[in-house]
GROMACS .gro file of C-alpha atoms in nm:
model
  477
    1MET     CA    1  11.045   9.762  11.222
    2ASP     CA    2  10.962   9.515  11.497
    3ARG     CA    3  10.668   9.433  11.720
    4LYS     CA    4  10.735   9.718  11.963
    5ASP     CA    5  10.632   9.954  11.682
    6LEU     CA    6  10.290   9.785  11.661
    7THR     CA    7   9.973   9.810  11.864
    8ARG     CA    8   9.786   9.482  11.878
    9ILE     CA    9   9.414   9.536  11.812
   10ASP     CA   10   9.306   9.171  11.831
   11ASP     CA   11   9.438   8.823  11.748
   12TYR     CA   12   9.461   8.904  11.376
   13THR     CA   13   9.501   9.283  11.359
   14TRP     CA   14   9.813   9.491  11.427
   15GLU     CA   15   9.835   9.868  11.386
   16ILE     CA   16  10.120  10.096  11.289
   17PRO     CA   17  10.011  10.436  11.425
   18GLU     CA   18   9.996  10.745  11.207
   19SER     CA   19  10.271  10.891  11.426
   20PHE     CA   20  10.520  10.620  11.321
   21ARG     CA   21  10.656  10.847  11.049
   22GLU     CA   22  10.603  11.212  10.971
   23GLY     CA   23  10.378  11.255  10.670
   24MET     CA   24  10.164  10.944  10.716
   25ARG     CA   25   9.798  11.037  10.659
   26VAL     CA   26   9.640  10.729  10.818
   27PRO     CA   27   9.743  10.440  11.042
   28ILE     CA   28   9.821  10.102  10.887
   29ARG     CA   29   9.628   9.792  10.989
   30ILE     CA   30   9.816   9.467  10.926
   31LEU     CA   31   9.597   9.156  10.906
   32ALA     CA   32   9.814   8.862  11.011
   33ASN     CA   33   9.829   8.574  11.256
   34GLU     CA   34  10.129   8.499  11.476
   35GLU     CA   35  10.283   8.288  11.200
   36LEU     CA   36  10.284   8.569  10.945
   37VAL     CA   37  10.328   8.901  11.125
   38ASP     CA   38  10.703   8.889  11.183
   39ASP     CA   39  10.775   8.809  10.817
   40ILE     CA   40  10.556   9.100  10.711
   41ILE     CA   41  10.708   9.367  10.936
   42THR     CA   42  11.067   9.273  10.853
   43GLY     CA   43  11.015   9.266  10.476
   44GLU     CA   44  11.043   9.531  10.207
   45ALA     CA   45  10.666   9.541  10.162
   46ILE     CA   46  10.596   9.712  10.494
   47GLU     CA   47  10.824  10.004  10.407
   48GLN     CA   48  10.631  10.041  10.082
   49ALA     CA   49  10.305  10.035  10.282
   50VAL     CA   50  10.435  10.316  10.504
   51GLN     CA   51  10.518  10.517  10.192
   52THR     CA   52  10.172  10.448  10.049
   53ALA     CA   53  10.017  10.583  10.371
   54HIS     CA   54  10.160  10.925  10.272
   55LEU     CA   55   9.917  10.963   9.979
   56PRO     CA   56   9.693  11.269  10.020
   57GLY     CA   57   9.326  11.226  10.105
   58LEU     CA   58   9.345  10.878  10.256
   59VAL     CA   59   9.073  10.799  10.509
   60GLY     CA   60   9.024  10.538  10.779
   61HIS     CA   61   9.328  10.314  10.771
   62LEU     CA   62   9.549  10.152  10.510
   63VAL     CA   63   9.495   9.775  10.506
   64VAL     CA   64   9.783   9.530  10.466
   65MET     CA   65   9.668   9.180  10.373
   66PRO     CA   66   9.834   8.863  10.509
   67ASP     CA   67   9.959   8.773  10.160
   68VAL     CA   68  10.140   9.106  10.109
   69TYR     CA   69  10.470   9.124   9.921
   70SER     CA   70  10.675   9.404   9.771
   71GLY     CA   71  10.584   9.549   9.434
   72GLN     CA   72  10.649   9.859   9.224
   73GLY     CA   73  10.539  10.162   9.421
   74ALA     CA   74  10.283  10.024   9.663
   75PRO     CA   75  10.319   9.665   9.783
   76VAL     CA   76  10.099   9.392   9.641
   77GLY     CA   77   9.835   9.314   9.901
   78ILE     CA   78   9.705   9.654  10.020
   79VAL     CA   79   9.379   9.848  10.027
   80ALA     CA   80   9.393  10.228  10.037
   81ALA     CA   81   9.076  10.440  10.037
   82SER     CA   82   9.089  10.807   9.940
   83LYS     CA   83   8.803  11.052   9.997
   84TYR     CA   84   8.622  11.114   9.669
   85PRO     CA   85   8.667  11.354   9.495
   86ALA     CA   86   8.888  11.546   9.739
   87GLY     CA   87   9.165  11.284   9.760
   88ALA     CA   88   9.425  11.152   9.519
   89ILE     CA   89   9.466  10.861   9.281
   90ALA     CA   90   9.789  10.664   9.227
   91PRO     CA   91   9.820  10.403   8.949
   92GLY     CA   92  10.106  10.239   9.143
   93ALA     CA   93   9.860  10.164   9.424
   94ILE     CA   94   9.635   9.976   9.180
   95GLY     CA   95   9.903   9.785   8.997
   96HIS     CA   96  10.058   9.726   8.658
   97ASP     CA   97   9.860   9.412   8.577
   98ILE     CA   98   9.523   9.586   8.589
   99ASN     CA   99   9.243   9.345   8.679
  100THR     CA  100   9.459   9.044   8.719
  101GLY     CA  101   9.214   8.803   8.875
  102VAL     CA  102   9.068   8.455   8.887
  103ARG     CA  103   8.785   8.280   8.705
  104LEU     CA  104   8.674   7.958   8.874
  105LEU     CA  105   8.470   7.700   8.684
  106GLY     CA  106   8.293   7.417   8.863
  107SER     CA  107   8.169   7.095   8.706
  108SER     CA  108   7.972   6.776   8.759
  109ILE     CA  109   8.267   6.564   8.637
  110LYS     CA  110   8.391   6.317   8.898
  111ARG     CA  111   8.762   6.311   8.957
  112GLU     CA  112   8.783   5.934   8.911
  113ASP     CA  113   8.614   5.960   8.570
  114ALA     CA  114   8.897   6.183   8.447
  115ASP     CA  115   9.200   6.032   8.621
  116ASP     CA  116   9.314   5.831   8.319
  117MET     CA  117   9.278   6.131   8.088
  118LEU     CA  118   9.457   6.402   8.288
  119ASP     CA  119   9.767   6.390   8.068
  120ASP     CA  120   9.553   6.422   7.756
  121LEU     CA  121   9.358   6.705   7.919
  122ALA     CA  122   9.679   6.892   8.010
  123ASP     CA  123   9.800   6.848   7.651
  124ALA     CA  124   9.470   6.976   7.514
  125LEU     CA  125   9.476   7.283   7.736
  126HIS     CA  126   9.832   7.356   7.631
  127GLY     CA  127   9.734   7.312   7.267
  128HIS     CA  128   9.430   7.541   7.288
  129ILE     CA  129   9.587   7.823   7.493
  130PRO     CA  130   9.895   8.025   7.389
  131CYS     CA  131  10.114   8.076   7.699
  132GLY     CA  132  10.409   8.294   7.792
  133VAL     CA  133  10.514   8.655   7.832
  134ASP     CA  134  10.527   8.714   7.456
  135ALA     CA  135  10.242   8.481   7.361
  136GLU     CA  136  10.015   8.596   7.081
  137GLY     CA  137   9.663   8.465   7.028
  138PRO     CA  138   9.494   8.338   6.715
  139LEU     CA  139   9.232   8.617   6.719
  140GLN     CA  140   9.469   8.898   6.604
  141LEU     CA  141   9.207   9.173   6.624
  142SER     CA  142   9.218   9.518   6.471
  143LYS     CA  143   9.275   9.814   6.699
  144SER     CA  144   8.917   9.927   6.649
  145GLU     CA  145   8.791   9.584   6.754
  146ILE     CA  146   9.015   9.596   7.061
  147ASP     CA  147   8.841   9.924   7.149
  148HIS     CA  148   8.511   9.733   7.135
  149VAL     CA  149   8.659   9.473   7.370
  150ALA     CA  150   8.774   9.749   7.606
  151GLN     CA  151   8.423   9.897   7.608
  152SER     CA  152   8.230   9.571   7.641
  153GLY     CA  153   8.446   9.337   7.849
  154ALA     CA  154   8.311   8.984   7.874
  155GLN     CA  155   7.999   9.096   7.684
  156TRP     CA  156   8.216   9.109   7.373
  157ALA     CA  157   8.287   8.737   7.415
  158LEU     CA  158   7.914   8.669   7.457
  159ARG     CA  159   7.844   8.836   7.122
  160LYS     CA  160   8.118   8.620   6.967
  161ASP     CA  161   7.964   8.295   7.102
  162MET     CA  162   8.251   8.245   7.347
  163ALA     CA  163   8.041   8.289   7.661
  164HIS     CA  164   7.714   8.188   7.822
  165GLN     CA  165   7.487   8.445   7.981
  166ASP     CA  166   7.542   8.280   8.319
  167ASP     CA  167   7.916   8.347   8.286
  168LEU     CA  168   7.841   8.719   8.301
  169VAL     CA  169   7.582   8.688   8.577
  170ARG     CA  170   7.842   8.520   8.799
  171ALA     CA  171   8.121   8.770   8.732
  172GLU     CA  172   8.215   9.074   8.935
  173GLU     CA  173   8.050   9.379   8.774
  174GLY     CA  174   7.893   9.145   8.519
  175GLY     CA  175   8.233   9.125   8.349
  176ARG     CA  176   8.222   9.491   8.242
  177LEU     CA  177   8.303   9.826   8.403
  178ASN     CA  178   8.105  10.129   8.290
  179GLU     CA  179   8.271  10.449   8.172
  180ALA     CA  180   8.569  10.281   8.010
  181ASN     CA  181   8.742  10.516   7.766
  182PRO     CA  182   8.969  10.338   7.515
  183SER     CA  183   9.053  10.673   7.354
  184LYS     CA  184   9.270  10.742   7.662
  185VAL     CA  185   9.475  10.426   7.598
  186SER     CA  186   9.803  10.462   7.410
  187GLU     CA  187   9.865  10.316   7.066
  188THR     CA  188  10.134  10.095   7.218
  189ALA     CA  189   9.888   9.940   7.465
  190ARG     CA  190   9.624   9.893   7.197
  191ALA     CA  191   9.875   9.720   6.969
  192LEU     CA  192   9.966   9.477   7.247
  193GLY     CA  193   9.599   9.413   7.317
  194ALA     CA  194   9.531   9.336   6.951
  195GLN     CA  195   9.784   9.050   6.967
  196GLN     CA  196   9.726   8.904   7.312
  197LEU     CA  197   9.353   8.849   7.368
  198GLY     CA  198   9.291   8.487   7.467
  199THR     CA  199   9.644   8.425   7.593
  200LEU     CA  200   9.798   8.336   7.927
  201GLY     CA  201  10.093   8.539   8.050
  202GLY     CA  202  10.409   8.425   8.221
  203GLY     CA  203  10.517   8.438   8.585
  204GLU     CA  204  10.263   8.308   8.831
  205HIS     CA  205   9.969   8.321   8.587
  206PHE     CA  206   9.829   7.977   8.517
  207ILE     CA  207   9.533   7.758   8.432
  208GLU     CA  208   9.479   7.474   8.674
  209ILE     CA  209   9.258   7.168   8.679
  210SER     CA  210   9.170   7.083   9.040
  211TYR     CA  211   8.909   6.894   9.235
  212VAL     CA  212   8.700   6.988   9.537
  213ASP     CA  213   8.884   6.822   9.823
  214GLU     CA  214   8.660   6.931  10.112
  215VAL     CA  215   8.351   7.146  10.161
  216PHE     CA  216   8.314   7.359  10.476
  217ASN     CA  217   7.991   7.549  10.397
  218ARG     CA  218   7.750   7.316  10.218
  219ALA     CA  219   7.473   7.570  10.161
  220ALA     CA  220   7.714   7.810   9.992
  221ALA     CA  221   7.880   7.527   9.797
  222ILE     CA  222   7.543   7.421   9.655
  223THR     CA  223   7.479   7.776   9.529
  224MET     CA  224   7.828   7.782   9.379
  225GLY     CA  225   7.792   7.442   9.213
  226LEU     CA  226   8.081   7.289   9.407
  227LYS     CA  227   8.067   6.929   9.527
  228GLU     CA  228   8.335   6.714   9.685
  229GLY     CA  229   8.527   6.504   9.435
  230ARG     CA  230   8.419   6.708   9.131
  231LEU     CA  231   8.660   6.874   8.888
  232THR     CA  232   8.714   7.248   8.872
  233ALA     CA  233   8.915   7.475   8.645
  234GLN     CA  234   9.088   7.789   8.769
  235ILE     CA  235   9.208   8.064   8.535
  236HIS     CA  236   9.452   8.312   8.688
  237CYS     CA  237   9.547   8.600   8.458
  238GLY     CA  238   9.477   8.963   8.376
  239SER     CA  239   9.500   9.233   8.111
  240ARG     CA  240   9.842   9.124   7.979
  241GLY     CA  241  10.053   9.390   7.804
  242TYR     CA  242   9.751   9.615   7.748
  243GLY     CA  243   9.703   9.681   8.119
  244ARG     CA  244  10.071   9.694   8.204
  245GLN     CA  245  10.128   9.958   7.939
  246VAL     CA  246   9.832  10.164   8.064
  247CYS     CA  247   9.979  10.169   8.414
  248ALA     CA  248  10.330  10.255   8.294
  249ASP     CA  249  10.197  10.532   8.067
  250TYR     CA  250  10.003  10.701   8.344
  251ILE     CA  251  10.272  10.675   8.611
  252GLU     CA  252  10.497  10.859   8.366
  253ARG     CA  253  10.227  11.112   8.286
  254PHE     CA  254  10.154  11.176   8.655
  255GLN     CA  255  10.526  11.224   8.717
  256ASP     CA  256  10.535  11.482   8.437
  257VAL     CA  257  10.253  11.691   8.593
  258ALA     CA  258  10.372  11.662   8.954
  259ASP     CA  259  10.472  12.030   8.974
  260LYS     CA  260  10.131  12.136   8.843
  261TYR     CA  261   9.965  11.980   9.149
  262ASP     CA  262  10.255  12.020   9.393
  263ALA     CA  263  10.256  11.641   9.422
  264ARG     CA  264  10.554  11.502   9.613
  265PRO     CA  265  10.521  11.123   9.646
  266PRO     CA  266  10.775  10.943   9.867
  267ASN     CA  267  10.843  10.707   9.577
  268PRO     CA  268  10.836  10.798   9.203
  269ASN     CA  269  10.627  10.486   9.135
  270LEU     CA  270  10.360  10.628   9.368
  271ALA     CA  271  10.304  10.930   9.144
  272TYR     CA  272   9.956  11.073   9.204
  273VAL     CA  273   9.720  11.350   9.100
  274PRO     CA  274   9.401  11.484   9.262
  275LEU     CA  275   9.093  11.275   9.190
  276ASP     CA  276   8.920  11.575   9.031
  277ALA     CA  277   9.208  11.645   8.790
  278SER     CA  278   9.166  11.587   8.417
  279GLU     CA  279   9.462  11.347   8.426
  280ALA     CA  280   9.281  11.139   8.688
  281GLU     CA  281   8.970  11.120   8.470
  282ASP     CA  282   9.182  11.008   8.176
  283TYR     CA  283   9.355  10.739   8.383
  284MET     CA  284   9.027  10.607   8.525
  285GLY     CA  285   8.885  10.575   8.172
  286ALA     CA  286   9.196  10.392   8.053
  287MET     CA  287   9.214  10.173   8.366
  288ARG     CA  288   8.850  10.066   8.317
  289ALA     CA  289   8.928   9.985   7.954
  290ALA     CA  290   9.215   9.762   8.067
  291ALA     CA  291   8.990   9.601   8.329
  292ASN     CA  292   8.735   9.519   8.060
  293TYR     CA  293   9.009   9.372   7.843
  294ALA     CA  294   9.101   9.144   8.133
  295TYR     CA  295   8.740   9.034   8.187
  296ALA     CA  296   8.720   8.950   7.816
  297ASN     CA  297   9.055   8.771   7.826
  298ARG     CA  298   8.950   8.542   8.112
  299GLN     CA  299   8.620   8.474   7.935
  300VAL     CA  300   8.794   8.376   7.609
  301LEU     CA  301   9.028   8.152   7.811
  302ALA     CA  302   8.727   7.993   7.980
  303HIS     CA  303   8.589   7.919   7.633
  304ARG     CA  304   8.920   7.755   7.536
  305VAL     CA  305   8.915   7.545   7.853
  306ARG     CA  306   8.567   7.421   7.761
  307GLU     CA  307   8.693   7.334   7.412
  308ALA     CA  308   8.977   7.131   7.563
  309PHE     CA  309   8.734   6.944   7.789
  310ASP     CA  310   8.513   6.878   7.484
  311ASP     CA  311   8.807   6.728   7.296
  312VAL     CA  312   8.918   6.494   7.574
  313LEU     CA  313   8.603   6.420   7.773
  314GLU     CA  314   8.360   6.362   7.488
  315GLY     CA  315   8.176   6.692   7.474
  316ARG     CA  316   8.163   6.763   7.847
  317GLY     CA  317   8.292   7.118   7.815
  318ASP     CA  318   7.948   7.263   7.881
  319SER     CA  319   7.944   7.097   8.221
  320LEU     CA  320   8.197   7.364   8.326
  321LYS     CA  321   7.994   7.641   8.489
  322THR     CA  322   8.132   7.971   8.615
  323VAL     CA  323   8.143   7.986   8.993
  324TYR     CA  324   8.275   8.341   9.000
  325ASP     CA  325   8.518   8.577   8.830
  326VAL     CA  326   8.696   8.812   9.071
  327ALA     CA  327   8.938   9.101   9.008
  328HIS     CA  328   9.248   9.176   9.216
  329ASN     CA  329   9.401   9.502   9.088
  330LEU     CA  330   9.133   9.769   9.049
  331GLY     CA  331   9.036  10.115   9.166
  332GLN     CA  332   8.666  10.192   9.216
  333VAL     CA  333   8.436  10.459   9.360
  334GLU     CA  334   8.239  10.305   9.647
  335MET     CA  335   8.033  10.405   9.950
  336HIS     CA  336   8.184  10.311  10.287
  337GLU     CA  337   8.132  10.395  10.651
  338VAL     CA  338   8.445  10.562  10.785
  339GLU     CA  339   8.465  10.664  11.151
  340GLY     CA  340   8.087  10.659  11.175
  341LYS     CA  341   8.025  10.860  10.860
  342HIS     CA  342   7.908  10.734  10.521
  343MET     CA  343   8.127  10.872  10.246
  344ARG     CA  344   8.222  10.814   9.886
  345CYS     CA  345   8.570  10.673   9.858
  346TYR     CA  346   8.806  10.587   9.578
  347VAL     CA  347   8.929  10.244   9.684
  348HIS     CA  348   9.269  10.132   9.553
  349ARG     CA  349   9.297   9.752   9.570
  350LYS     CA  350   9.637   9.617   9.470
  351GLY     CA  351   9.670   9.243   9.520
  352ALA     CA  352   9.342   9.242   9.708
  353ALA     CA  353   9.000   9.111   9.609
  354ARG     CA  354   8.674   9.293   9.659
  355ALA     CA  355   8.480   9.115   9.936
  356PHE     CA  356   8.139   9.275   9.985
  357GLY     CA  357   7.926   9.127  10.262
  358PRO     CA  358   7.571   8.989  10.228
  359GLY     CA  359   7.316   9.237  10.097
  360THR     CA  360   7.567   9.491   9.970
  361PRO     CA  361   7.468   9.657   9.642
  362GLY     CA  362   7.690   9.552   9.355
  363ILE     CA  363   7.713   9.181   9.439
  364SER     CA  364   7.617   8.944   9.158
  365LEU     CA  365   7.253   8.843   9.200
  366PRO     CA  366   7.310   8.470   9.275
  367TYR     CA  367   7.526   8.573   9.573
  368ARG     CA  368   7.345   8.885   9.695
  369ALA     CA  369   7.207   8.713  10.005
  370LEU     CA  370   7.521   8.509  10.076
  371GLY     CA  371   7.800   8.761  10.021
  372GLN     CA  372   8.056   8.792   9.745
  373PRO     CA  373   8.270   8.486   9.666
  374VAL     CA  374   8.644   8.525   9.731
  375ILE     CA  375   8.868   8.289   9.531
  376VAL     CA  376   9.213   8.247   9.683
  377PRO     CA  377   9.458   8.069   9.451
  378GLY     CA  378   9.756   7.907   9.614
  379SER     CA  379  10.102   7.900   9.466
  380MET     CA  380  10.104   7.733   9.127
  381GLY     CA  381  10.024   7.366   9.175
  382GLU     CA  382   9.928   7.410   9.541
  383THR     CA  383   9.604   7.410   9.741
  384SER     CA  384   9.350   7.686   9.665
  385TRP     CA  385   9.045   7.804   9.859
  386VAL     CA  386   8.696   7.934   9.790
  387MET     CA  387   8.561   8.172  10.053
  388LEU     CA  388   8.257   8.392  10.112
  389ALA     CA  389   8.276   8.757  10.224
  390THR     CA  390   8.119   8.865  10.553
  391ARG     CA  391   7.955   9.188  10.671
  392ASP     CA  392   8.255   9.260  10.895
  393ALA     CA  393   8.475   9.300  10.588
  394MET     CA  394   8.292   9.621  10.505
  395SER     CA  395   8.416   9.797  10.820
  396LYS     CA  396   8.750   9.620  10.866
  397SER     CA  397   8.893   9.629  10.515
  398PHE     CA  398   8.670   9.846  10.296
  399GLY     CA  399   8.501   9.527  10.173
  400SER     CA  400   8.823   9.352  10.074
  401ALA     CA  401   9.009   9.024  10.129
  402CYS     CA  402   9.335   8.857  10.028
  403HIS     CA  403   9.416   8.750   9.674
  404GLY     CA  404   9.640   8.446   9.717
  405ALA     CA  405   9.935   8.286   9.890
  406GLY     CA  406  10.202   8.523  10.019
  407ARG     CA  407  10.541   8.555   9.853
  408THR     CA  408  10.873   8.483  10.022
  409MET     CA  409  11.026   8.786   9.846
  410SER     CA  410  10.954   9.030   9.569
  411ARG     CA  411  10.934   8.915   9.208
  412HIS     CA  412  11.264   9.096   9.139
  413GLU     CA  413  11.441   8.936   9.436
  414ALA     CA  414  11.305   8.592   9.351
  415SER     CA  415  11.437   8.616   8.998
  416TYR     CA  416  11.789   8.633   9.131
  417HIS     CA  417  11.792   8.468   9.472
  418GLY     CA  418  11.491   8.239   9.488
  419ASP     CA  419  11.477   7.865   9.459
  420PRO     CA  420  11.224   7.839   9.175
  421ILE     CA  421  10.949   7.580   9.177
  422LEU     CA  422  11.055   7.323   8.922
  423ASP     CA  423  10.797   7.164   8.697
  424ASP     CA  424  10.938   6.820   8.768
  425GLN     CA  425  10.884   6.877   9.142
  426LEU     CA  426  10.516   6.931   9.074
  427GLU     CA  427  10.511   6.625   8.849
  428ASN     CA  428  10.664   6.421   9.129
  429ARG     CA  429  10.371   6.524   9.348
  430GLY     CA  430  10.129   6.397   9.086
  431VAL     CA  431  10.045   6.735   8.929
  432ARG     CA  432  10.066   6.727   8.548
  433VAL     CA  433  10.249   7.033   8.417
  434ARG     CA  434  10.264   7.188   8.072
  435SER     CA  435  10.485   7.491   8.017
  436SER     CA  436  10.569   7.704   7.717
  437GLU     CA  437  10.886   7.852   7.857
  438ALA     CA  438  11.170   7.742   8.087
  439SER     CA  439  11.125   7.453   8.324
  440THR     CA  440  11.066   7.689   8.616
  441SER     CA  441  10.748   7.876   8.697
  442GLY     CA  442  10.872   8.213   8.577
  443GLY     CA  443  11.159   8.234   8.823
  444VAL     CA  444  10.913   8.308   9.102
  445GLN     CA  445  10.923   8.142   9.443
  446LEU     CA  446  10.605   8.177   9.646
  447LYS     CA  447  10.543   8.104  10.009
  448GLU     CA  448  10.363   7.782  10.075
  449ASN     CA  449  10.154   7.957  10.341
  450ILE     CA  450   9.812   7.957  10.180
  451ASP     CA  451   9.649   7.793  10.482
  452ALA     CA  452   9.795   8.055  10.719
  453VAL     CA  453   9.668   8.332  10.489
  454VAL     CA  454   9.320   8.179  10.470
  455ASP     CA  455   9.311   8.116  10.846
  456THR     CA  456   9.395   8.484  10.902
  457VAL     CA  457   9.125   8.606  10.666
  458SER     CA  458   8.875   8.372  10.830
  459GLY     CA  459   8.986   8.454  11.184
  460ALA     CA  460   8.978   8.827  11.117
  461GLY     CA  461   8.620   8.789  10.998
  462LEU     CA  462   8.668   8.908  10.640
  463ALA     CA  463   8.550   8.587  10.474
  464GLY     CA  464   8.447   8.235  10.570
  465LYS     CA  465   8.572   7.908  10.424
  466VAL     CA  466   8.353   7.735  10.165
  467ALA     CA  467   8.575   7.475   9.995
  468ARG     CA  468   8.935   7.362   9.951
  469LEU     CA  469   9.066   7.271   9.606
  470LYS     CA  470   9.355   7.035   9.528
  471PRO     CA  471   9.546   7.055   9.196
  472LEU     CA  472   9.569   6.783   8.933
  473ALA     CA  473   9.718   6.961   8.631
  474VAL     CA  474   9.856   7.304   8.555
  475VAL     CA  475   9.943   7.497   8.239
  476HIS     CA  476  10.163   7.806   8.264
  477GLY     CA  477  10.381   8.036   8.057
   0.00000   0.00000   0.00000
């Protein structure tokens, strides 16, 4: 594909028409500036986006975010809305790491007050938080207790004195999705969940201590509790093996019933069923259970971060306040205006954050008038951004925005051909690093294009800049 295949809508929007390939149900809208668009249309991810546009029941347009990269089935960094309940649902268009996301904590701690203790703080974080692909946590819950976690989400942590009420108030969906159904989760997934709650995975998942480098929207920053020169903590993780197993189980199950629904996906990892099928109801119940597990996991990790701050900074853990907790890989039933008509949609977001504009129902109360916060983590040990969703996002991207820095290549390709980010390179830039595995960040090389991604999201009118964060220490698997 090259630019002659695209229609330019505006400075940040490019369209692949529905006629590009037989079987596409909707056009594709690529959100990218001049710096990013050529990389996107020549990569593997765009072919996966074209395949995703074949899913039955899609409405409006399929959105490709500026941080898109190839994944399993659908690419990571897309939004696909299917008419509800007449359309279809595809686990591969939501993602294996269900509700991977970011929890951002702000603080009143000045950077200069902690400079001499950053090494101790990194050590404490590493000591409090098990890290790595196979990491197991100290909680070691029973399977029945894991079902309670999957029903309650972050509320479970509140009952266990590992959360404050304000943590839940400032979390997407209050840290809990309704209608979760743990009985639709396999024994294998539940066994993984029993071992892994309160742990940080491998790859690009990390916990980072940063500081607010610059504020661009002071009114919003005040509401968020962000002030220049103050420390923040960013927790980037998801549902661990529990969610990955749920996704794998249901892709296989949907493949097994394909003939029943005459479902012919262009890619086996895009297996789908009708939204009103019993298999779809089972998957949605299991997916919500995994999402709640992820909300609880990030909350337990936030509690561990506060404990580490208490140990090193003389009881200042409680100064860490939740700014927001945002999910990246979720499917949800929402109301949207499509081609002038209000309709219920099932919105698949894979590698995309919900970004509801001001006044939209469902936004956490502290941000209802401002719009939903969008936290955009950079590559591990790189600049991150805090943004605020706009009303335009509702019509342009089904109320969605990017989820992070783009990737030079897929995770699989990077494992073999990439030039991994070495921990000592981060150390040489003054970022303290603690790792539980090899001296590379999971064999994953990410683009250092976070500013181009954020400029695109801002220029396209999906979200406005609030603050830029610079890293000081990072812990990863």
